[in-house]
DNA sequence: CATTTGAACAAATAAGTAAAAAGTTCAAAT
DNA sequence: ATTTGAACTTTTTACTTATTTGTTCAAATG
């Protein structure tokens, strides 16, 4: 990727985080990389596309960290526990970082959702594959397992929305293992 | 409760559901019960108090239905399953009904939260007591059990926020038992 | 005495309008 | 292959004025 494209994305991200999406103008972005706003159109089709690309990059990086972390465990159980704990941790970081999304939630969330579809699928696929390897699901047809995997991922995503929308940090560091235990092994 | 007070609440609720909170004026409400707007102040301290009372009533009714439903089961397991399934069902109904909250979410949600505190506590208390009776938690100190109970309730509440904020119906009737099973018995 | 009203007032909203700023396009310049 | 500046359209801002809304309260109702 060209240096210009990269610095546009990098500076835009900073500006969005500092002032929010709406308050950041293309002139601001262009000025931050020492160009004029029309120059941005050589790399992106418009403001929304810049935001979309940031979302895609962020999502990819998010998933790469998460997938790498899962790899370090040996058993399915451990992988899943690591998944839940790391997922929640990363989520809380991202929610803090994109605090500005709160004000513009209904405007921007559809764009976020749209551009996360790819990594979303990767995530659900991975959990499904993990579960398929779990003795309990030996011989269970994939659609059933996938359904449960989606349920797990969606439950965690539910917390993510809650983080964006409300201000409460939901799960602190020390409660994380308990949370993961309840989610994976059930409350009963 | 006086007939007037009751009809103010009842008509307000209708109007809020139809046109949203902001678009419904005190004149609209007063007219709907054949009075002038200043008459409303005999019963309520203002518009927000009308909304708050509706929220409290709704929450109380919500919890009464839920508690009654739980009563019908005999074992802790059955009670909890019934709890999760009924809770989600009621939640989806309420989220549909208060669809208007979506637009005014950030303005009204604090009021909703504030006025649900009481039933929220009831709900968490009830689940805690239920779990205390569960063999697995025999001898476990209450704070640990309460923590898990709160985790369960908060996870479900997370879905509730998601329902208000996004448009997707998250769990259909037939997946409900599977959802409840995953949540209570874990995915593993 | 409990309830309702109408007038009065402040604060919020709507409507209108002009000016400025923002997003976008593109031919020309580098 | 990049970048620019001018031109164009769409949005936002700023400002004014008029209306509506939320709220208060003394007086009227019954």
Short mmCIF file of C-alpha atoms (C1' of nucleotides) in Angstrom, two decimals:
data_model
loop_
_atom_site.label_atom_id
_atom_site.label_comp_id
_atom_site.label_asym_id
_atom_site.label_seq_id
_atom_site.Cartn_x
_atom_site.Cartn_y
_atom_site.Cartn_z
CA UNK A 1 0.00 0.00 0.00
CA UNK A 2 1.28 3.46 -0.88
CA UNK A 3 2.63 5.68 1.88
CA UNK A 4 0.04 8.34 1.14
CA UNK A 5 -2.85 5.92 1.45
CA UNK A 6 -1.45 4.61 4.67
CA UNK A 7 -0.95 8.04 6.21
CA UNK A 8 -4.43 9.14 5.19
CA UNK A 9 -5.85 6.16 7.06
CA UNK A 10 -3.58 6.66 10.03
CA UNK A 11 -4.25 10.37 10.41
CA UNK A 12 -7.96 9.99 9.77
CA UNK A 13 -8.18 7.45 12.52
CA UNK A 14 -6.49 9.84 14.92
CA UNK A 15 -8.78 12.68 13.97
CA UNK A 16 -11.92 10.54 14.19
CA UNK A 17 -10.89 9.35 17.63
CA UNK A 18 -10.19 12.87 18.79
CA UNK A 19 -13.12 14.77 17.32
CA UNK A 20 -15.55 12.17 16.05
CA UNK A 21 -16.49 11.32 12.48
CA UNK A 22 -18.82 14.21 11.76
CA UNK A 23 -16.59 16.92 13.13
CA UNK A 24 -13.58 15.75 11.14
CA UNK A 25 -13.58 17.34 7.69
CA UNK A 26 -11.80 16.20 4.57
CA UNK A 27 -9.88 19.45 4.71
CA UNK A 28 -8.67 18.51 8.21
CA UNK A 29 -7.55 15.12 6.97
CA UNK A 30 -5.86 16.50 3.85
CA UNK A 31 -4.12 19.22 5.84
CA UNK A 32 -2.79 16.66 8.32
CA UNK A 33 -0.87 14.97 5.52
CA UNK A 34 0.06 18.23 3.79
CA UNK A 35 -2.27 17.92 0.82
CA UNK A 36 -5.52 19.43 -0.41
CA UNK A 37 -8.78 17.65 0.04
CA UNK A 38 -9.26 16.74 -3.60
CA UNK A 39 -6.07 14.69 -3.35
CA UNK A 40 -7.89 12.28 -1.06
CA UNK A 41 -10.11 11.26 -3.93
CA UNK A 42 -7.18 9.74 -5.74
CA UNK A 43 -7.06 7.06 -3.04
CA UNK A 44 -10.60 6.87 -1.76
CA UNK A 45 -14.03 7.34 -3.26
CA UNK A 46 -14.98 9.66 -0.40
CA UNK A 47 -15.13 10.22 3.33
CA UNK A 48 -17.25 7.17 4.06
CA UNK A 49 -14.82 4.93 2.19
CA UNK A 50 -11.98 6.17 4.38
CA UNK A 51 -13.98 5.26 7.45
CA UNK A 52 -14.92 1.90 5.96
CA UNK A 53 -11.29 1.08 5.28
CA UNK A 54 -10.33 1.97 8.83
CA UNK A 55 -13.04 -0.36 10.08
CA UNK A 56 -11.84 -3.17 7.84
CA UNK A 57 -8.21 -2.72 8.91
CA UNK A 58 -9.17 -2.56 12.54
CA UNK A 59 -11.34 -5.65 12.25
CA UNK A 60 -8.60 -7.58 10.47
CA UNK A 61 -6.05 -6.65 13.09
CA UNK A 62 -8.54 -7.49 15.82
CA UNK A 63 -9.09 -10.92 14.38
CA UNK A 64 -5.40 -11.57 13.75
CA UNK A 65 -4.56 -10.85 17.39
CA UNK A 66 -7.41 -12.99 18.53
CA UNK A 67 -6.59 -15.90 16.22
CA UNK A 68 -2.90 -15.78 17.19
CA UNK A 69 -3.84 -15.87 20.86
CA UNK A 70 -6.12 -18.87 20.35
CA UNK A 71 -3.28 -20.70 18.60
CA UNK A 72 -1.16 -20.64 21.73
CA UNK A 73 -3.49 -23.03 23.55
CA UNK A 74 -3.48 -26.76 23.01
CA UNK A 75 -6.91 -28.09 23.84
CA UNK A 76 -10.26 -27.00 22.55
CA UNK A 77 -11.30 -25.99 26.06
CA UNK A 78 -8.26 -23.82 26.52
CA UNK A 79 -8.65 -22.29 23.10
CA UNK A 80 -12.24 -21.37 23.80
CA UNK A 81 -11.46 -19.90 27.18
CA UNK A 82 -8.66 -17.91 25.63
CA UNK A 83 -11.05 -16.86 22.88
CA UNK A 84 -13.67 -15.52 25.25
CA UNK A 85 -11.23 -13.74 27.52
CA UNK A 86 -9.18 -12.21 24.75
CA UNK A 87 -12.25 -11.29 22.75
CA UNK A 88 -13.74 -9.41 25.68
CA UNK A 89 -10.46 -7.67 26.49
CA UNK A 90 -9.88 -6.51 22.92
CA UNK A 91 -13.50 -5.47 22.66
CA UNK A 92 -13.22 -3.26 25.70
CA UNK A 93 -10.11 -1.62 24.31
CA UNK A 94 -11.77 -0.97 20.96
CA UNK A 95 -14.95 0.31 22.59
CA UNK A 96 -12.91 2.82 24.56
CA UNK A 97 -10.96 3.84 21.51
CA UNK A 98 -14.05 4.36 19.43
CA UNK A 99 -15.90 6.14 22.13
CA UNK A 100 -16.94 8.74 19.56
CA UNK A 101 -19.13 6.11 17.96
CA UNK A 102 -21.55 6.63 20.80
CA UNK A 103 -22.77 9.99 19.52
CA UNK A 104 -22.96 8.88 15.94
CA UNK A 105 -23.94 5.32 16.66
CA UNK A 106 -26.99 4.97 14.46
CA UNK A 107 -25.32 6.68 11.56
CA UNK A 108 -22.06 4.76 11.66
CA UNK A 109 -22.98 1.34 13.02
CA UNK A 110 -24.43 0.12 9.70
CA UNK A 111 -21.12 0.96 8.01
CA UNK A 112 -19.22 -0.80 10.77
CA UNK A 113 -21.42 -3.89 10.50
CA UNK A 114 -21.13 -3.98 6.73
CA UNK A 115 -17.36 -3.82 6.78
CA UNK A 116 -16.91 -6.36 9.51
CA UNK A 117 -18.85 -9.08 7.75
CA UNK A 118 -15.70 -10.79 6.52
CA UNK A 119 -13.94 -11.10 9.88
CA UNK A 120 -17.26 -11.86 11.49
CA UNK A 121 -17.56 -14.90 9.26
CA UNK A 122 -13.97 -15.88 9.97
CA UNK A 123 -14.66 -15.72 13.68
CA UNK A 124 -17.77 -17.86 13.49
CA UNK A 125 -16.07 -20.34 11.18
CA UNK A 126 -13.16 -20.72 13.56
CA UNK A 127 -15.35 -21.33 16.58
CA UNK A 128 -17.41 -23.80 14.60
CA UNK A 129 -14.31 -25.75 13.57
CA UNK A 130 -13.06 -25.71 17.15
CA UNK A 131 -16.32 -27.12 18.44
CA UNK A 132 -16.44 -29.78 15.74
CA UNK A 133 -13.22 -31.11 17.24
CA UNK A 134 -14.73 -31.26 20.69
CA UNK A 135 -15.61 -34.80 21.81
CA UNK A 136 -19.11 -33.77 22.90
CA UNK A 137 -19.96 -32.75 19.34
CA UNK A 138 -18.48 -35.85 17.71
CA UNK A 139 -20.89 -36.86 14.98
CA UNK A 140 -23.14 -33.84 15.44
CA UNK A 141 -24.00 -32.29 12.09
CA UNK A 142 -22.23 -29.07 11.31
CA UNK A 143 -25.30 -26.86 11.13
CA UNK A 144 -26.17 -27.59 14.76
CA UNK A 145 -22.63 -26.90 15.90
CA UNK A 146 -22.46 -23.74 13.79
CA UNK A 147 -25.69 -22.60 15.39
CA UNK A 148 -24.17 -22.91 18.85
CA UNK A 149 -20.97 -21.23 17.72
CA UNK A 150 -22.98 -18.31 16.36
CA UNK A 151 -24.88 -18.11 19.59
CA UNK A 152 -21.65 -17.79 21.54
CA UNK A 153 -20.21 -15.16 19.23
CA UNK A 154 -23.48 -13.20 19.15
CA UNK A 155 -23.74 -13.21 22.92
CA UNK A 156 -20.30 -11.65 23.14
CA UNK A 157 -21.15 -9.20 20.35
CA UNK A 158 -24.18 -8.25 22.40
CA UNK A 159 -21.85 -7.07 25.13
CA UNK A 160 -19.91 -5.12 22.54
CA UNK A 161 -22.95 -3.12 21.50
CA UNK A 162 -23.69 -2.52 25.16
CA UNK A 163 -20.18 -1.13 25.58
CA UNK A 164 -20.56 1.27 22.71
CA UNK A 165 -23.94 2.45 23.78
CA UNK A 166 -23.60 2.67 27.53
CA UNK A 167 -20.58 3.90 29.42
CA UNK A 168 -20.17 1.07 31.84
CA UNK A 169 -17.16 -1.16 31.53
CA UNK A 170 -18.85 -4.43 31.94
CA UNK A 171 -16.24 -6.97 32.90
CA UNK A 172 -13.07 -6.18 34.77
CA UNK A 173 -9.85 -8.08 34.40
CA UNK A 174 -10.29 -10.29 37.42
CA UNK A 175 -13.86 -11.34 36.62
CA UNK A 176 -12.94 -12.35 33.10
CA UNK A 177 -12.11 -16.00 33.88
CA UNK A 178 -15.37 -16.37 35.77
CA UNK A 179 -17.23 -14.84 32.87
CA UNK A 180 -15.59 -17.18 30.42
CA UNK A 181 -16.30 -20.11 32.71
CA UNK A 182 -19.99 -19.24 33.00
CA UNK A 183 -20.29 -18.76 29.27
CA UNK A 184 -18.51 -21.95 28.30
CA UNK A 185 -19.38 -24.35 31.08
CA UNK A 186 -22.72 -22.89 31.96
CA UNK A 187 -23.99 -21.60 35.23
CA UNK A 188 -25.39 -24.94 36.26
CA UNK B 1 -55.03 4.92 41.66
CA UNK B 2 -57.47 7.53 40.32
CA UNK B 3 -59.11 6.93 36.97
CA UNK B 4 -57.59 10.12 35.56
CA UNK B 5 -54.08 9.16 36.53
CA UNK B 6 -54.58 5.75 35.01
CA UNK B 7 -55.94 7.07 31.75
CA UNK B 8 -53.15 9.62 31.46
CA UNK B 9 -50.63 6.79 31.70
CA UNK B 10 -52.57 4.56 29.37
CA UNK B 11 -53.08 7.18 26.67
CA UNK B 12 -49.54 8.51 27.00
CA UNK B 13 -48.19 5.06 26.44
CA UNK B 14 -50.27 4.71 23.28
CA UNK B 15 -49.12 8.07 21.98
CA UNK B 16 -45.47 7.41 22.81
CA UNK B 17 -45.63 4.08 20.99
CA UNK B 18 -47.27 5.66 17.97
CA UNK B 19 -45.28 8.88 17.60
CA UNK B 20 -42.33 8.59 19.97
CA UNK B 21 -41.62 10.50 23.14
CA UNK B 22 -40.42 13.76 21.63
CA UNK B 23 -43.22 14.10 19.12
CA UNK B 24 -45.91 13.55 21.72
CA UNK B 25 -46.85 16.82 23.38
CA UNK B 26 -48.56 17.37 26.69
CA UNK B 27 -51.38 18.98 24.72
CA UNK B 28 -51.77 15.74 22.76
CA UNK B 29 -51.90 13.74 25.96
CA UNK B 30 -54.31 16.11 27.68
CA UNK B 31 -56.57 16.26 24.64
CA UNK B 32 -56.69 12.47 24.47
CA UNK B 33 -58.30 12.38 27.90
CA UNK B 34 -60.46 15.45 27.29
CA UNK B 35 -58.55 17.84 29.51
CA UNK B 36 -56.13 20.74 29.16
CA UNK B 37 -52.43 20.23 29.56
CA UNK B 38 -52.13 22.02 32.88
CA UNK B 39 -54.46 19.40 34.34
CA UNK B 40 -51.70 16.83 33.89
CA UNK B 41 -49.64 18.62 36.52
CA UNK B 42 -52.13 17.72 39.18
CA UNK B 43 -51.05 14.10 38.81
CA UNK B 44 -47.49 14.31 37.55
CA UNK B 45 -44.60 16.68 38.04
CA UNK B 46 -44.05 16.84 34.28
CA UNK B 47 -43.65 14.98 31.05
CA UNK B 48 -40.61 13.03 32.14
CA UNK B 49 -42.40 11.82 35.27
CA UNK B 50 -45.19 10.43 33.10
CA UNK B 51 -42.65 8.50 31.08
CA UNK B 52 -40.86 7.34 34.22
CA UNK B 53 -44.10 6.03 35.67
CA UNK B 54 -44.87 4.14 32.48
CA UNK B 55 -41.43 2.56 32.65
CA UNK B 56 -41.92 1.56 36.28
CA UNK B 57 -45.35 0.07 35.58
CA UNK B 58 -44.07 -1.78 32.57
CA UNK B 59 -41.07 -3.12 34.49
CA UNK B 60 -43.23 -4.24 37.36
CA UNK B 61 -45.62 -6.03 35.04
CA UNK B 62 -42.69 -7.53 33.18
CA UNK B 63 -41.25 -8.91 36.35
CA UNK B 64 -44.59 -10.15 37.66
CA UNK B 65 -45.19 -12.17 34.49
CA UNK B 66 -41.69 -13.51 34.64
CA UNK B 67 -41.81 -14.42 38.33
CA UNK B 68 -45.20 -16.10 37.92
CA UNK B 69 -43.87 -18.14 35.04
CA UNK B 70 -40.83 -19.26 37.04
CA UNK B 71 -43.13 -20.38 39.86
CA UNK B 72 -44.77 -22.96 37.63
CA UNK B 73 -41.60 -25.07 37.46
CA UNK B 74 -40.51 -27.41 40.21
CA UNK B 75 -36.74 -27.79 40.00
CA UNK B 76 -34.08 -25.11 39.94
CA UNK B 77 -33.01 -26.24 36.47
CA UNK B 78 -36.52 -25.95 35.12
CA UNK B 79 -37.03 -22.60 36.77
CA UNK B 80 -33.87 -21.23 35.24
CA UNK B 81 -34.69 -22.53 31.79
CA UNK B 82 -38.12 -21.04 32.07
CA UNK B 83 -36.55 -17.83 33.28
CA UNK B 84 -34.22 -17.50 30.31
CA UNK B 85 -36.81 -18.43 27.73
CA UNK B 86 -39.56 -16.26 29.15
CA UNK B 87 -37.20 -13.38 29.76
CA UNK B 88 -36.06 -13.39 26.14
CA UNK B 89 -39.60 -13.70 24.83
CA UNK B 90 -40.92 -10.83 26.93
CA UNK B 91 -37.87 -8.77 26.05
CA UNK B 92 -38.49 -9.18 22.35
CA UNK B 93 -42.10 -8.14 22.77
CA UNK B 94 -41.14 -5.07 24.77
CA UNK B 95 -38.38 -4.15 22.35
CA UNK B 96 -40.87 -4.24 19.49
CA UNK B 97 -43.38 -2.22 21.43
CA UNK B 98 -40.89 0.43 22.38
CA UNK B 99 -39.40 0.59 18.97
CA UNK B 100 -39.56 4.37 19.21
CA UNK B 101 -36.86 4.21 21.84
CA UNK B 102 -34.41 3.58 19.05
CA UNK B 103 -34.47 7.16 17.80
CA UNK B 104 -34.36 8.66 21.25
CA UNK B 105 -32.23 5.97 22.80
CA UNK B 106 -29.48 8.06 24.34
CA UNK B 107 -31.95 10.56 25.73
CA UNK B 108 -34.41 8.11 27.23
CA UNK B 109 -32.29 5.12 28.22
CA UNK B 110 -30.93 6.77 31.37
CA UNK B 111 -34.49 7.37 32.52
CA UNK B 112 -35.40 3.79 31.71
CA UNK B 113 -32.40 2.44 33.60
CA UNK B 114 -33.08 4.64 36.59
CA UNK B 115 -36.67 3.53 36.89
CA UNK B 116 -35.95 -0.12 36.42
CA UNK B 117 -33.47 -0.37 39.25
CA UNK B 118 -36.02 -1.81 41.62
CA UNK B 119 -37.17 -4.69 39.42
CA UNK B 120 -33.62 -5.19 38.27
CA UNK B 121 -32.64 -5.86 41.85
CA UNK B 122 -35.63 -8.17 42.31
CA UNK B 123 -34.59 -10.12 39.27
CA UNK B 124 -30.99 -10.56 40.39
CA UNK B 125 -32.08 -11.44 43.92
CA UNK B 126 -34.42 -14.09 42.65
CA UNK B 127 -31.81 -15.73 40.44
CA UNK B 128 -29.30 -15.62 43.28
CA UNK B 129 -31.72 -17.35 45.64
CA UNK B 130 -32.50 -19.94 43.00
CA UNK B 131 -28.83 -20.71 42.50
CA UNK B 132 -28.19 -20.90 46.23
CA UNK B 133 -30.61 -23.82 46.27
CA UNK B 134 -28.73 -25.58 43.53
CA UNK B 135 -26.63 -28.53 44.76
CA UNK B 136 -23.53 -27.34 42.87
CA UNK B 137 -23.50 -24.13 44.89
CA UNK B 138 -24.09 -25.81 48.23
CA UNK B 139 -21.84 -24.08 50.73
CA UNK B 140 -20.62 -21.46 48.23
CA UNK B 141 -20.72 -18.01 49.75
CA UNK B 142 -23.51 -15.78 48.55
CA UNK B 143 -21.33 -13.11 46.96
CA UNK B 144 -19.85 -15.62 44.50
CA UNK B 145 -23.26 -16.95 43.60
CA UNK B 146 -24.65 -13.45 43.28
CA UNK B 147 -21.81 -12.59 40.97
CA UNK B 148 -22.73 -15.44 38.66
CA UNK B 149 -26.41 -14.56 38.85
CA UNK B 150 -25.62 -11.00 37.85
CA UNK B 151 -23.51 -12.25 35.00
CA UNK B 152 -26.42 -14.28 33.69
CA UNK B 153 -28.89 -11.42 33.99
CA UNK B 154 -26.45 -8.93 32.45
CA UNK B 155 -25.77 -11.19 29.51
CA UNK B 156 -29.47 -11.30 28.77
CA UNK B 157 -29.77 -7.56 29.30
CA UNK B 158 -26.99 -7.18 26.76
CA UNK B 159 -29.24 -8.79 24.21
CA UNK B 160 -31.99 -6.41 25.21
CA UNK B 161 -29.88 -3.36 24.41
CA UNK B 162 -28.97 -4.98 21.13
CA UNK B 163 -32.65 -5.37 20.34
CA UNK B 164 -33.42 -1.74 21.02
CA UNK B 165 -30.48 -0.48 19.07
CA UNK B 166 -30.44 -2.77 16.06
CA UNK B 167 -33.43 -4.03 14.17
CA UNK B 168 -32.65 -7.70 14.08
CA UNK B 169 -34.82 -10.08 16.06
CA UNK B 170 -32.10 -12.10 17.64
CA UNK B 171 -33.64 -15.35 18.77
CA UNK B 172 -36.64 -16.97 17.20
CA UNK B 173 -39.12 -19.11 19.03
CA UNK B 174 -37.64 -22.44 18.03
CA UNK B 175 -34.04 -21.56 18.91
CA UNK B 176 -35.02 -20.39 22.35
CA UNK B 177 -34.54 -23.72 24.14
CA UNK B 178 -31.12 -24.14 22.52
CA UNK B 179 -30.18 -20.65 23.59
CA UNK B 180 -31.29 -21.30 27.13
CA UNK B 181 -29.41 -24.59 27.12
CA UNK B 182 -26.17 -22.99 25.93
CA UNK B 183 -26.49 -20.21 28.47
CA UNK B 184 -27.26 -22.45 31.42
CA UNK B 185 -25.35 -25.62 30.67
CA UNK B 186 -22.57 -24.07 28.66
CA UNK B 187 -21.41 -24.77 25.20
CA UNK B 188 -18.91 -27.36 26.33
"C1'" DC C 1 -61.61 19.70 49.17
"C1'" DA C 2 -60.11 17.48 45.10
"C1'" DT C 3 -59.87 18.69 40.35
"C1'" DT C 4 -59.67 21.47 36.47
"C1'" DT C 5 -58.92 25.60 33.95
"C1'" DG C 6 -56.92 29.68 31.55
"C1'" DA C 7 -53.59 33.08 31.54
"C1'" DA C 8 -48.74 33.99 31.79
"C1'" DC C 9 -43.81 32.95 31.12
"C1'" DA C 10 -39.53 30.75 29.94
"C1'" DA C 11 -37.38 27.46 27.18
"C1'" DA C 12 -37.34 24.65 23.15
"C1'" DT C 13 -38.57 24.01 18.35
"C1'" DA C 14 -39.78 25.22 13.62
"C1'" DA C 15 -39.40 28.06 9.64
"C1'" DG C 16 -37.10 31.01 6.82
"C1'" DT C 17 -32.99 32.91 4.78
"C1'" DA C 18 -28.32 34.15 3.66
"C1'" DA C 19 -23.55 33.01 4.13
"C1'" DA C 20 -20.07 29.72 4.92
"C1'" DA C 21 -18.26 25.25 4.91
"C1'" DA C 22 -18.08 20.55 3.42
"C1'" DG C 23 -18.25 16.80 0.10
"C1'" DT C 24 -17.51 15.72 -4.61
"C1'" DT C 25 -16.01 16.04 -9.56
"C1'" DC C 26 -12.73 16.87 -13.04
"C1'" DA C 27 -9.64 19.03 -16.38
"C1'" DA C 28 -5.17 20.75 -16.10
"C1'" DA C 29 -0.57 20.86 -13.93
"C1'" DT C 30 3.28 18.59 -11.86
"C1'" DA D 1 1.02 8.23 -11.15
"C1'" DT D 2 -0.06 12.15 -8.12
"C1'" DT D 3 -1.55 16.43 -6.93
"C1'" DT D 4 -3.84 20.70 -7.52
"C1'" DG D 5 -7.33 24.46 -7.96
"C1'" DA D 6 -11.54 25.83 -9.67
"C1'" DA D 7 -16.33 24.76 -10.03
"C1'" DC D 8 -20.53 22.51 -8.48
"C1'" DT D 9 -23.83 20.47 -5.25
"C1'" DT D 10 -25.18 19.37 -0.84
"C1'" DT D 11 -24.90 20.33 4.19
"C1'" DT D 12 -24.14 22.96 7.91
"C1'" DT D 13 -24.05 27.34 10.38
"C1'" DA D 14 -25.69 31.63 11.98
"C1'" DC D 15 -29.18 34.53 12.65
"C1'" DT D 16 -33.81 36.21 12.88
"C1'" DT D 17 -38.81 35.65 13.90
"C1'" DA D 18 -42.82 33.17 14.96
"C1'" DT D 19 -44.84 29.12 17.10
"C1'" DT D 20 -45.07 25.55 20.04
"C1'" DT D 21 -44.12 23.25 24.28
"C1'" DG D 22 -43.28 22.56 29.03
"C1'" DT D 23 -44.17 24.54 33.35
"C1'" DT D 24 -46.25 27.45 37.11
"C1'" DC D 25 -50.02 29.20 39.60
"C1'" DA D 26 -54.00 31.88 41.15
"C1'" DA D 27 -58.67 31.53 40.32
"C1'" DA D 28 -62.79 28.82 39.06
"C1'" DT D 29 -65.49 24.61 39.22
"C1'" DG D 30 -68.49 21.41 41.35
#
